[in-house]
Coordinates of C-alpha atoms and ligand atoms in Angstrom, one line a residue:
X1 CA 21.1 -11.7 64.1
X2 CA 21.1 -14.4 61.2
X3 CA 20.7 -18.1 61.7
X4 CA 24.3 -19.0 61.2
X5 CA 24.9 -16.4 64.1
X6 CA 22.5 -17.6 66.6
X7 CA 23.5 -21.5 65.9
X8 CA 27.2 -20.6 66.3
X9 CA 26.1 -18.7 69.6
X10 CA 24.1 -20.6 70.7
X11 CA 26.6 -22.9 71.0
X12 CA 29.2 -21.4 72.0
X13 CA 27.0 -19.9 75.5
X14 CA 26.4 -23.6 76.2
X15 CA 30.3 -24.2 76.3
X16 CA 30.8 -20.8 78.1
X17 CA 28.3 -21.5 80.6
X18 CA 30.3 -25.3 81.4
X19 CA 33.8 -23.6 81.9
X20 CA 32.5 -20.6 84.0
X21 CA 30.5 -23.6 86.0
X22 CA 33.9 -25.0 86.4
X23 CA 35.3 -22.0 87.2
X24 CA 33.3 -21.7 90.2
X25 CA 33.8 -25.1 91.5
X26 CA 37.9 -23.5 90.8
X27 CA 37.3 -20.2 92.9
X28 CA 35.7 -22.7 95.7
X29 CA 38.6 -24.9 95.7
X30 CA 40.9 -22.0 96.2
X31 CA 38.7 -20.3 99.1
X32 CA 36.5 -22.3 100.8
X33 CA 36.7 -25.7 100.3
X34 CA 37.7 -28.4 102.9
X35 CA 41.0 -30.5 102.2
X36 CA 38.3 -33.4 102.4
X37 CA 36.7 -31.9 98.8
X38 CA 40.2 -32.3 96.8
X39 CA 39.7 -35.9 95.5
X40 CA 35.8 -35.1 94.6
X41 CA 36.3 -32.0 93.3
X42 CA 39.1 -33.0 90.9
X43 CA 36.8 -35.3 89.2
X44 CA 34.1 -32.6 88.8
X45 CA 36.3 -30.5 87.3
X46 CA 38.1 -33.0 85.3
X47 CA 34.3 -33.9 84.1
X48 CA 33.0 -30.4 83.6
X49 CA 36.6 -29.8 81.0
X50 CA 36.2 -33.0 78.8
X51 CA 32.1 -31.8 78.8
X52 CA 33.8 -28.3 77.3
X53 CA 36.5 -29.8 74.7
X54 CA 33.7 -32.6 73.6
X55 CA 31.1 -29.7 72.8
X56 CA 33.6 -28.0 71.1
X57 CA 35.7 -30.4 69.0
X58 CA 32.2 -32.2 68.1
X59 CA 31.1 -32.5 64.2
X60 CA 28.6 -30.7 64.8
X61 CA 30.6 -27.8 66.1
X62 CA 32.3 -27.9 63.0
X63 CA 29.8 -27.8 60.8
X64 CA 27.7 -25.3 62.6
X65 CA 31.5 -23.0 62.6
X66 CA 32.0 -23.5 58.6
X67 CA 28.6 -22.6 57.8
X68 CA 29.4 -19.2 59.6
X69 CA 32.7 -19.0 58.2
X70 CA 30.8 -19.3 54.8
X71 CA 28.1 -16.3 55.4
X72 CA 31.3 -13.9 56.7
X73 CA 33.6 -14.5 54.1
X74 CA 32.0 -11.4 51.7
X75 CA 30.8 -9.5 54.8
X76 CA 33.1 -6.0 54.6
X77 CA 36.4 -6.1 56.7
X78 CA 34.9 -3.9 59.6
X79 CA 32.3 -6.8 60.4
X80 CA 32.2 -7.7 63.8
X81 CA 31.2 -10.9 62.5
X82 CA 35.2 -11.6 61.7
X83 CA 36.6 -11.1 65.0
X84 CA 33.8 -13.3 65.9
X85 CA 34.8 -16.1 63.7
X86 CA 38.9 -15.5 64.3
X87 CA 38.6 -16.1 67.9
X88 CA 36.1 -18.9 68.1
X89 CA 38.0 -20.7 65.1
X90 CA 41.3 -20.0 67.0
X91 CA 39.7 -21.8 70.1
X92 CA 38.5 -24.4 67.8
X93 CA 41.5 -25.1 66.1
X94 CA 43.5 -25.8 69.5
X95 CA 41.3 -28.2 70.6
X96 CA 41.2 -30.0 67.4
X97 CA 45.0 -30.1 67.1
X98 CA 45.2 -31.5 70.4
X99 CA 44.3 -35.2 70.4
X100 CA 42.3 -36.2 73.6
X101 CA 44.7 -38.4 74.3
X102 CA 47.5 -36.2 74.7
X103 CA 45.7 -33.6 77.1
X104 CA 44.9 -36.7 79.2
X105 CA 48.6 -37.4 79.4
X106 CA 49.4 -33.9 80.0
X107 CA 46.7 -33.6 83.2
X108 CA 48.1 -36.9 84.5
X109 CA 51.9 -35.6 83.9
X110 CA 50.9 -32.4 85.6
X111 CA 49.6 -34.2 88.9
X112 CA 53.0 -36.1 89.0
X113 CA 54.6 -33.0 88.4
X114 CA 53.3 -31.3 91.1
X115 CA 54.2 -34.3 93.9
X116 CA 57.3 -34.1 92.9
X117 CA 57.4 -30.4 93.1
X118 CA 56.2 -30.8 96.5
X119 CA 58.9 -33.2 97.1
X120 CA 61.4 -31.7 96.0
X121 CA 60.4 -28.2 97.8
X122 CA 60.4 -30.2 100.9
X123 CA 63.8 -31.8 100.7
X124 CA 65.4 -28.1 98.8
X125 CA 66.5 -30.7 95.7
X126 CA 65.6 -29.8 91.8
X127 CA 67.1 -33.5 91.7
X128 CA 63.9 -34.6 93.0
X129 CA 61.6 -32.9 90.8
X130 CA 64.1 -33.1 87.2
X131 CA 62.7 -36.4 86.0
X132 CA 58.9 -35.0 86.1
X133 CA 60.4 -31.5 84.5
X134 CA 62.2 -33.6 82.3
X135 CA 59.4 -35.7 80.6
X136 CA 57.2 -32.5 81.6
X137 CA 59.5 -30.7 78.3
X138 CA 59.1 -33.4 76.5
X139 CA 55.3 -33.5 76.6
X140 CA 55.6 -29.7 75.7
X141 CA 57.4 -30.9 72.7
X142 CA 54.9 -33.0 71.6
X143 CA 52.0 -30.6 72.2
X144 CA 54.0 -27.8 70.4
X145 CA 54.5 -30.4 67.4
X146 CA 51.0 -31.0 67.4
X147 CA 49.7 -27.3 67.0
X148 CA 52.3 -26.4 64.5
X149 CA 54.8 -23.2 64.9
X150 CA 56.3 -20.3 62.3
X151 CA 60.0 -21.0 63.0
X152 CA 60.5 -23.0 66.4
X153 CA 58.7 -25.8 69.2
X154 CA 58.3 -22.6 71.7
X155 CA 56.2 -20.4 69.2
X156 CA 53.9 -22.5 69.7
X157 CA 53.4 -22.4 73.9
X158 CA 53.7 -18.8 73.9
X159 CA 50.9 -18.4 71.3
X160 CA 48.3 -20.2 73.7
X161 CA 48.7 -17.4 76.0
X162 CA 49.7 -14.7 74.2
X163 CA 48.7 -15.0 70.8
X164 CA 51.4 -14.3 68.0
X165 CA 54.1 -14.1 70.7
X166 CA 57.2 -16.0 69.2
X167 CA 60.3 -16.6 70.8
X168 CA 62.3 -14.3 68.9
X169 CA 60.3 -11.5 69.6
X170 CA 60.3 -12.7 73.6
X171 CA 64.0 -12.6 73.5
X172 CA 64.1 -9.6 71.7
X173 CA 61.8 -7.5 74.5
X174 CA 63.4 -8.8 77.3
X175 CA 67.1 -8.1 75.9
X176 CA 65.6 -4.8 75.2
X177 CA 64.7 -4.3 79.0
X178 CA 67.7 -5.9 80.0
X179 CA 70.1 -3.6 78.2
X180 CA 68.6 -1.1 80.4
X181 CA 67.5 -2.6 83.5
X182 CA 70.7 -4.3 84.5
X183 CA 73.1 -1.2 85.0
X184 CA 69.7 0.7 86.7
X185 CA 70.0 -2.2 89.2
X186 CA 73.7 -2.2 90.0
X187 CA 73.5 1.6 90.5
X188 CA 70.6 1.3 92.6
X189 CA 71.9 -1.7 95.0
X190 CA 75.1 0.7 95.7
X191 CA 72.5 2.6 97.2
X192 CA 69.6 1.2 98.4
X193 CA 70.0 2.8 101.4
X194 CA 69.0 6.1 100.5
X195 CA 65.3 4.2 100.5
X196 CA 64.1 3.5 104.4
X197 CA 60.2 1.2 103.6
X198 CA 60.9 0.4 107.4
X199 CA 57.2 2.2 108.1
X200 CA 55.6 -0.6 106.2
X201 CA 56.6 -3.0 108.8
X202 CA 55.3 -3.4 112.2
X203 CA 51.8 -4.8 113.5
X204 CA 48.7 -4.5 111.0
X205 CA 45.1 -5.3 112.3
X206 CA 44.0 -7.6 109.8
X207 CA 40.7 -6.2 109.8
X208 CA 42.0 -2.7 108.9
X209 CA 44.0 -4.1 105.9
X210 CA 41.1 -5.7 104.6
X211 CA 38.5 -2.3 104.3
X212 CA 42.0 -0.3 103.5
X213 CA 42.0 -2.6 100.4
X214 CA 39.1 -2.5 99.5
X215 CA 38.1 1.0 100.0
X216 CA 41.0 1.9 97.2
X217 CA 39.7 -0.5 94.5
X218 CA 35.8 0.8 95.5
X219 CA 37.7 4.5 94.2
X220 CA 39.0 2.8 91.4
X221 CA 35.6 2.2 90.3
X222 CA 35.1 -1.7 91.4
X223 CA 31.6 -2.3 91.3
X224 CA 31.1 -4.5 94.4
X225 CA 27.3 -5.5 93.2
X226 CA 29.2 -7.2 90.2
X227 CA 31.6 -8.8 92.2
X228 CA 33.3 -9.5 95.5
X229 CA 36.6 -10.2 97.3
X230 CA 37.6 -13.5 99.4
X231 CA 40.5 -14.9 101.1
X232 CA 43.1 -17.6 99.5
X233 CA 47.0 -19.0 100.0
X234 CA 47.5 -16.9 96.4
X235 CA 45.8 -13.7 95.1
X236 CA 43.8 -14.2 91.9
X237 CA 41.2 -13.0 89.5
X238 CA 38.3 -15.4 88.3
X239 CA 35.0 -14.5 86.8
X240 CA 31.4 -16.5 86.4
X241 CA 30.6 -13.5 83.7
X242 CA 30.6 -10.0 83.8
X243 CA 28.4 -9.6 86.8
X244 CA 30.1 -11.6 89.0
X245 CA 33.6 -11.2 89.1
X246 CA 36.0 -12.6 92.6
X247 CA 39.2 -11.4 93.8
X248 CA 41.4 -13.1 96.5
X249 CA 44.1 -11.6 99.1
X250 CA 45.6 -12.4 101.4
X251 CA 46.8 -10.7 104.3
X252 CA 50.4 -10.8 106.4
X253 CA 49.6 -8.8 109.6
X254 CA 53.1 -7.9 109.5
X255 CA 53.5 -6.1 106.5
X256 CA 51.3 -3.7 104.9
X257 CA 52.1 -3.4 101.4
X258 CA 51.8 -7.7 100.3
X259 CA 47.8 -7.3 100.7
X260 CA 47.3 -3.6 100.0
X261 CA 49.1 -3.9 96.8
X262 CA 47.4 -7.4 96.0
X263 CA 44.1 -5.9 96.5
X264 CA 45.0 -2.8 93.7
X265 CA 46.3 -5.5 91.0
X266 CA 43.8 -8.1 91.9
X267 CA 41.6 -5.0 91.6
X268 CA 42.8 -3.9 88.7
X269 CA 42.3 -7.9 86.3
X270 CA 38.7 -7.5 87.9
X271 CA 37.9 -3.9 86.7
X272 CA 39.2 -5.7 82.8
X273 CA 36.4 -8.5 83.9
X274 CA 34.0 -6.0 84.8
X275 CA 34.5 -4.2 82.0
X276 CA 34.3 -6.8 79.1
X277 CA 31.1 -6.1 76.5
X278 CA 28.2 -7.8 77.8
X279 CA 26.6 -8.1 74.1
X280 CA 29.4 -10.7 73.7
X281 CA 29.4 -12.5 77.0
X282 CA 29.3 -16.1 77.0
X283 CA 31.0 -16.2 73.7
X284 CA 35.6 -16.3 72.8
X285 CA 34.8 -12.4 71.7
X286 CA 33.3 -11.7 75.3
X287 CA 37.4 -12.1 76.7
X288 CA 40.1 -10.3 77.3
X289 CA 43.2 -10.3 74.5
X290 CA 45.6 -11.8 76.2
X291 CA 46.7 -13.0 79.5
X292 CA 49.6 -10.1 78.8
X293 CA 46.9 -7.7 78.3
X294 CA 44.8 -8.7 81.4
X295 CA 48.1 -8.3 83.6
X296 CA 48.9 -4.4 81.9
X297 CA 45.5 -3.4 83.6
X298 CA 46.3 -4.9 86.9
X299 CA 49.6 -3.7 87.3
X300 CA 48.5 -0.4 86.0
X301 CA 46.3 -0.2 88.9
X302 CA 49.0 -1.7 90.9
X303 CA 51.7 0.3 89.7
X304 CA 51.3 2.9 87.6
X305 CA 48.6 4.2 90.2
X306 CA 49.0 2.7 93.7
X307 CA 52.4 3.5 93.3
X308 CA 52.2 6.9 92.3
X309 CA 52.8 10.3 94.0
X310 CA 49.8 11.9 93.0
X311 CA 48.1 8.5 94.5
X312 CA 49.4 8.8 98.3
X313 CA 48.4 12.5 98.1
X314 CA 44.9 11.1 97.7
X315 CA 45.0 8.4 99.6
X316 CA 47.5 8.7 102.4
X317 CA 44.9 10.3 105.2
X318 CA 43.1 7.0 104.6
X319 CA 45.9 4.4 105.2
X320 CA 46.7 7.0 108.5
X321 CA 43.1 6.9 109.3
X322 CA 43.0 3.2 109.5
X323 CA 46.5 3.0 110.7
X324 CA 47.5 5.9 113.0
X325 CA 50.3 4.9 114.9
X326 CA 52.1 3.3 112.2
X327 CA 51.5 5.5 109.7
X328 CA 50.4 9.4 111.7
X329 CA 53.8 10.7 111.2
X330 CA 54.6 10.0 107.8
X331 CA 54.3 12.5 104.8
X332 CA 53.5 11.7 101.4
X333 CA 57.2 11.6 100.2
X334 CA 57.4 9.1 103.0
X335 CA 55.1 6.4 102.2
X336 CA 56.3 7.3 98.2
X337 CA 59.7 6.1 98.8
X338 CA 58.9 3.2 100.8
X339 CA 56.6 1.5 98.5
X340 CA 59.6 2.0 95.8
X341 CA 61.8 0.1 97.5
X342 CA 64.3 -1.6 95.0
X343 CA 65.7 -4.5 96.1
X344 CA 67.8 -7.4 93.4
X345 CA 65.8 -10.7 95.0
X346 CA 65.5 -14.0 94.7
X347 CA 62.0 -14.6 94.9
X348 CA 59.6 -13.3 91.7
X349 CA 56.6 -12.8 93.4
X350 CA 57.9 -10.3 95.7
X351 CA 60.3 -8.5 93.2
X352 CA 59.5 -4.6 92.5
X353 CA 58.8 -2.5 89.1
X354 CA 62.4 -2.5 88.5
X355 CA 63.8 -6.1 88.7
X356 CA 60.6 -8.2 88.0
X357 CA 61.3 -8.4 84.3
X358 CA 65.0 -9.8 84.9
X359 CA 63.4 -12.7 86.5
X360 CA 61.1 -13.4 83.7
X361 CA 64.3 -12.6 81.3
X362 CA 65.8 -15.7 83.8
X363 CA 62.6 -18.3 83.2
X364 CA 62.3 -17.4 79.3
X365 CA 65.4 -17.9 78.0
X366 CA 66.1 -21.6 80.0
X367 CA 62.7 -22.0 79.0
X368 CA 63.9 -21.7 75.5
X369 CA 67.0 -23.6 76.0
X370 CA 65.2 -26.4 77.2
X371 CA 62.4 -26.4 74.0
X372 CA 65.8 -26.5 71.6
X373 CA 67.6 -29.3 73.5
X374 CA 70.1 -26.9 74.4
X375 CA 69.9 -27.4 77.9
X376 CA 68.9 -30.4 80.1
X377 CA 66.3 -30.2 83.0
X378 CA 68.9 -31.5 85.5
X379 CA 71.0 -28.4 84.5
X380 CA 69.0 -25.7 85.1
X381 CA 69.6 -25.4 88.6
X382 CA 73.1 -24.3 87.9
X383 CA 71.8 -22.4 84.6
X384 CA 69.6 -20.9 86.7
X385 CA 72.2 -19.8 89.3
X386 CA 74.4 -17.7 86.2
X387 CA 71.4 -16.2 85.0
X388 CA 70.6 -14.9 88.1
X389 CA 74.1 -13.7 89.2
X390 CA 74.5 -11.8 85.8
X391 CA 71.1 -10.1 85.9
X392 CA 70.4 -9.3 89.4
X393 CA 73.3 -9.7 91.2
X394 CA 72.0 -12.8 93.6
X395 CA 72.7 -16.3 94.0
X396 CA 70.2 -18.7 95.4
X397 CA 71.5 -20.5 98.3
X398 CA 69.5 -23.6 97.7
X399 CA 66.4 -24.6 94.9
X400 CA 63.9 -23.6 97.3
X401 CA 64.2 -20.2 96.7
X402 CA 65.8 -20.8 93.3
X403 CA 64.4 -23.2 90.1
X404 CA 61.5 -24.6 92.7
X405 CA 59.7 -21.3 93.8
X406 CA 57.3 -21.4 91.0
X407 CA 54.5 -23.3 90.5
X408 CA 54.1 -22.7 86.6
X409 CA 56.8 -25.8 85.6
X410 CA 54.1 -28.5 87.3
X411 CA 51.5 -27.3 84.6
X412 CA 54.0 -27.0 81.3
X413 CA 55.8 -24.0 79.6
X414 CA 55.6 -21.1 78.2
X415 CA 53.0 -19.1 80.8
X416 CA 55.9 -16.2 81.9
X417 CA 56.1 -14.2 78.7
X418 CA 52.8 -12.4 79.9
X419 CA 53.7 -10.8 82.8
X420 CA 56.6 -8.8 81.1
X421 CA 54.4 -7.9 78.2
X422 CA 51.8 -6.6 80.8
X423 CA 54.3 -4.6 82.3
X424 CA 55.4 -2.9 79.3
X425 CA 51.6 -2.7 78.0
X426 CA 51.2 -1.1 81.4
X427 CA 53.4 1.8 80.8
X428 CA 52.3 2.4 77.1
X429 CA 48.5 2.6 78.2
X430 CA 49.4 4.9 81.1
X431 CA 51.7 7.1 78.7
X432 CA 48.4 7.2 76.0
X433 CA 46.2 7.7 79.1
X434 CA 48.2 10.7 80.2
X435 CA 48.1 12.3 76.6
X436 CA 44.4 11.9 76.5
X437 CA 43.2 13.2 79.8
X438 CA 46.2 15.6 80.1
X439 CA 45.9 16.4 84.1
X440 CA 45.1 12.4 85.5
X441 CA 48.1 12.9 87.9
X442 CA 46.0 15.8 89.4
X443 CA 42.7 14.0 89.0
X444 CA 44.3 10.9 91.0
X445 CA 45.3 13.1 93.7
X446 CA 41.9 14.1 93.9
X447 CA 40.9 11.0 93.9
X448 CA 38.9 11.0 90.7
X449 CA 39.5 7.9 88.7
X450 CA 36.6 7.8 86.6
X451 CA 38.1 9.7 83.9
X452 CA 41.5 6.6 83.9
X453 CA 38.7 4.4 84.1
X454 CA 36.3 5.3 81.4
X455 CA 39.9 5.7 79.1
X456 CA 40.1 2.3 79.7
X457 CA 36.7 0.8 79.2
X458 CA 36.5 2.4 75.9
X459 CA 40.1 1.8 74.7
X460 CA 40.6 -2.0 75.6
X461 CA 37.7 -3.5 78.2
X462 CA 35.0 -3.1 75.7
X463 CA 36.5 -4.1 72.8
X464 CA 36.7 -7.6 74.3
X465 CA 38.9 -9.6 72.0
X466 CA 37.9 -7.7 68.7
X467 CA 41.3 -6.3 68.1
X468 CA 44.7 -8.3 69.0
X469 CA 47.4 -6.8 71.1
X470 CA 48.8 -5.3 68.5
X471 CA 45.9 -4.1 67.1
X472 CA 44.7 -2.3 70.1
X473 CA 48.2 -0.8 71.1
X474 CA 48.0 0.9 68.1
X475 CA 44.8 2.4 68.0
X476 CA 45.3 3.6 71.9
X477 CA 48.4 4.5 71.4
X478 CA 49.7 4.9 68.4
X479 CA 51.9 2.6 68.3
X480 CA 52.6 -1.2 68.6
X481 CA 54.0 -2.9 71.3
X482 CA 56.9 -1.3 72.6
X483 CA 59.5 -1.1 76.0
X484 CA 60.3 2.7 75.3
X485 CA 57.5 4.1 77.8
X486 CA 58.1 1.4 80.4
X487 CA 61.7 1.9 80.4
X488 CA 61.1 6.0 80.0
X489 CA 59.1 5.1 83.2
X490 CA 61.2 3.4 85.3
X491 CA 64.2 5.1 84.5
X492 CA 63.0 8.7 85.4
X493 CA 61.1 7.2 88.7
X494 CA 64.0 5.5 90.3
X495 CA 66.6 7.8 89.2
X496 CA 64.5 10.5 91.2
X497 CA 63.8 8.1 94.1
X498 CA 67.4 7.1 94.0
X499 CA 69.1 10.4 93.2
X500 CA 70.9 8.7 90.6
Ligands
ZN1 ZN1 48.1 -10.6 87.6

């Protein structure tokens, strides 16, 4: 390792070691904390942030960064050295583009947000909650002026998530998938009744749920001395490093599949966490590629696996064993169709494989609207209503279970582009999996997942964020990012399970 190395690391492990200290204070807020720690714990992590951003938009930083810069420029182009140097100067040149001033405002304008939010949940009103929204785009604006953009304001939100994601090429996936997806779910509403999931309803100890859960994700290859899973209102993923890496579930005794399934995706961002090089940790290189990429290997897990025939041939005596009333009577083809259910909804969170994309396709593109001036915040509500009669098929009622059902418009825009492009990353990896281990539906059944799982360490978990998304698609599969194997998936799935 030279000197410029170890300075730059050095460094950077000190800033690493700040957030994932504030990530833990995070996973405590979200778990165990009493409602008496809010007001404390907001300053701590409010503290333990500006601690981060000062470290890294310091002179020293800089100087310590171009020196390194300097020593890779006439390395050769396979030097690890240069992903090194693109991610931390990406990192670097966020924060220095975005004055300390304006990420105050944006924290402050994120709190108001969210009471109005609140509000306006409470009283079923986007009214309420459009002047916050309102100076909420205009603050994105500002920060998307600030970083700079190839060709328009929104370019610039998606790339902090998903980096090189533009909104052309957002509204060009999703009007790929919606070409496709919106006649699939017309022809599958005229007959969701061929579909009964009634089985998955009923009375389910919670105690059973939580070893079902977590007995699947210990076959996936979890490694519970490396990590551990917890209660909270809404699943997530966080790590302190790749030995310790939480999940969260939660579980509704009513229903069996909003747990089990939250446990296999949950899972699934943890085995990514798990799997990230340690020779990198506590360094930009040490992460995943994208929030988009994180989500393909949970809902691969999710999906592409818990979801899968060969999967309930495995893992069916288990659920019966835990569950034997509910569940002694049903066959394989059973439980397969139930946890396919299709079902045009108004509510994101809960949609299936099929329709999840059409409500990103619904946040996007008013998203986009909004960015351009095309549309004003105390339209969308109606905007919102169109969108979601022409892709799905349902109107809200009321905003409650409309424009005010997510979260993600307290905290700024741009965060939904991810979960389609983990989708469709989903499929590609699963397609490339397939080729490579040629019988994985017959391993799965078995329950042998260590041959999915090692496919994955070595295609994407250990490269860390060495290649971009791009970059990776195409070594692992051959190709860049494309819908063809998701929609080849989905089309050939539901079309069986359908009998379209
Ligand atoms: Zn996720």
């Amino acid at each position: 390792m030279t000197d410029r190395l170890s300075a730059l690391t050095g460094r950077l492990e000190e800033i690493d070691d700040i957030q994932r200290a504030a990530a833990v204070l995070g996973w405590d807020q979200m778990t165990y904390m009493p409602q008496g720690g809010n007001a404390g714990r907001g300053e701590q992590l409010a503290a333990l942030a500006s601690l981060a951003h000062e470290r890294l938009v310091s002179p020293a930083f800089g100087d310590v960064l171009k020196a390194f810069a300097d020593e890779v420029a006439g390395a050769p182009a396979d030097d690890i050295r240069h992903a090194l140097l693109r991610t931390v100067q990406r990192a670097y040149d966020q924060a220095t583009k975005l004055p300390q001033e304006l990420v105050g405002r944006q924290m402050r304008l994120s709190a108001e947000a969210y009471e109005a939010w609140v509000a306006a949940r409470a009283a079923k009103d986007f009214t309420v909650f459009a002047p916050a929204f309102a100076k909420m785009v205009d603050l994105s604006r500002e920060i998307a002026e600030a970083l700079g953009y190839p060709e328009e304001p929104y370019d610039a939100l998606l790339d902090l998530s998903e980096p090189g994601m533009t909104a052309r090429a957002g509204l060009d996936l999703l009007g790929q998938l919606k070409a496709e997806l919106v006649p699939l779910v017309q022809a599958i509403a005229a007959h969701q009744e061929r579909v009964d999931r009634s089985i998955l309803y009923g009375q389910f100890a919670d105690e059973s749920q939580w070893r079902l859960g977590l007995e699947a994700i210990a076959a996936f290859g979890f490694d519970f001395s490396r990590g551990r899973q917890d209660r909270s209102i809404h699943p997530f993923t966080t790590s302190f490093g790749v030995g310790d890496v939480r999940i969260t579930t939660r579980i509704v005794e009513e229903s069996f599949a909003s747990a089990f399934f939250s446990t296999l995706h949950e899972g699934g961002h943890g085995l990514y966490e798990q799997g990230l090089p340690a020779e990198w940790a506590r360094t930009p290189l040490g992460q995943a590629i994208s929030s988009g990429v994180h989500e393909s290997q949970s809902r691969l897990w999710e999906n592409l696996v818990g979801r899968s025939r060969a999967f309930w041939r495995y893992f069916l005596p288990k659920a019966q064993a835990a569950f034997p009333v509910q569940f002694g009577h049903a066959s394989v083809e059973d439980m397969y169709r139930a946890v396919n259910y299709v079902e045009p909804s108004l509510i994101r969170v809960d949609a299936d494989e099929v329709t999840y994309n059409l409500h990103i396709a619904v946040r996007f593109e008013l998203e986009r609207a909004l960015m351009q001036g095309e549309l004003k915040a105390q339209d969308v509500p109606e905007a919102w209503r169109a969108k979601m009669q022409d892709y799905l098929g349902v109107t809200p009622p009321h905003d409650l279970v409309g424009a005010l059902q997510d979260i993600h418009w307290t905290g700024g825009l741009g965060g939904f582009i991810g979960y389609t492009v983990g989708n469709v990353v989903s499929a590609q990896v699963w397609e490339a999996a397939g080729r490579a281990l040629g019988d994985l539906p017959e391993r799965i059944a078995q329950g042998d997942f260590a041959p999915l799982l090692q496919f994955l360490r070595r295609e994407i978990h250990q490269l860390g964020s060495r290649e971009t998304t791009d970059g990776f698609l195409h070594k692992a599969t051959g190709e860049g990012l494309t819908t063809r194997p998701y929609l080849a998936y989905i089309k050939n799935k539901y079309s069986e399970i359908y009998g379209l």
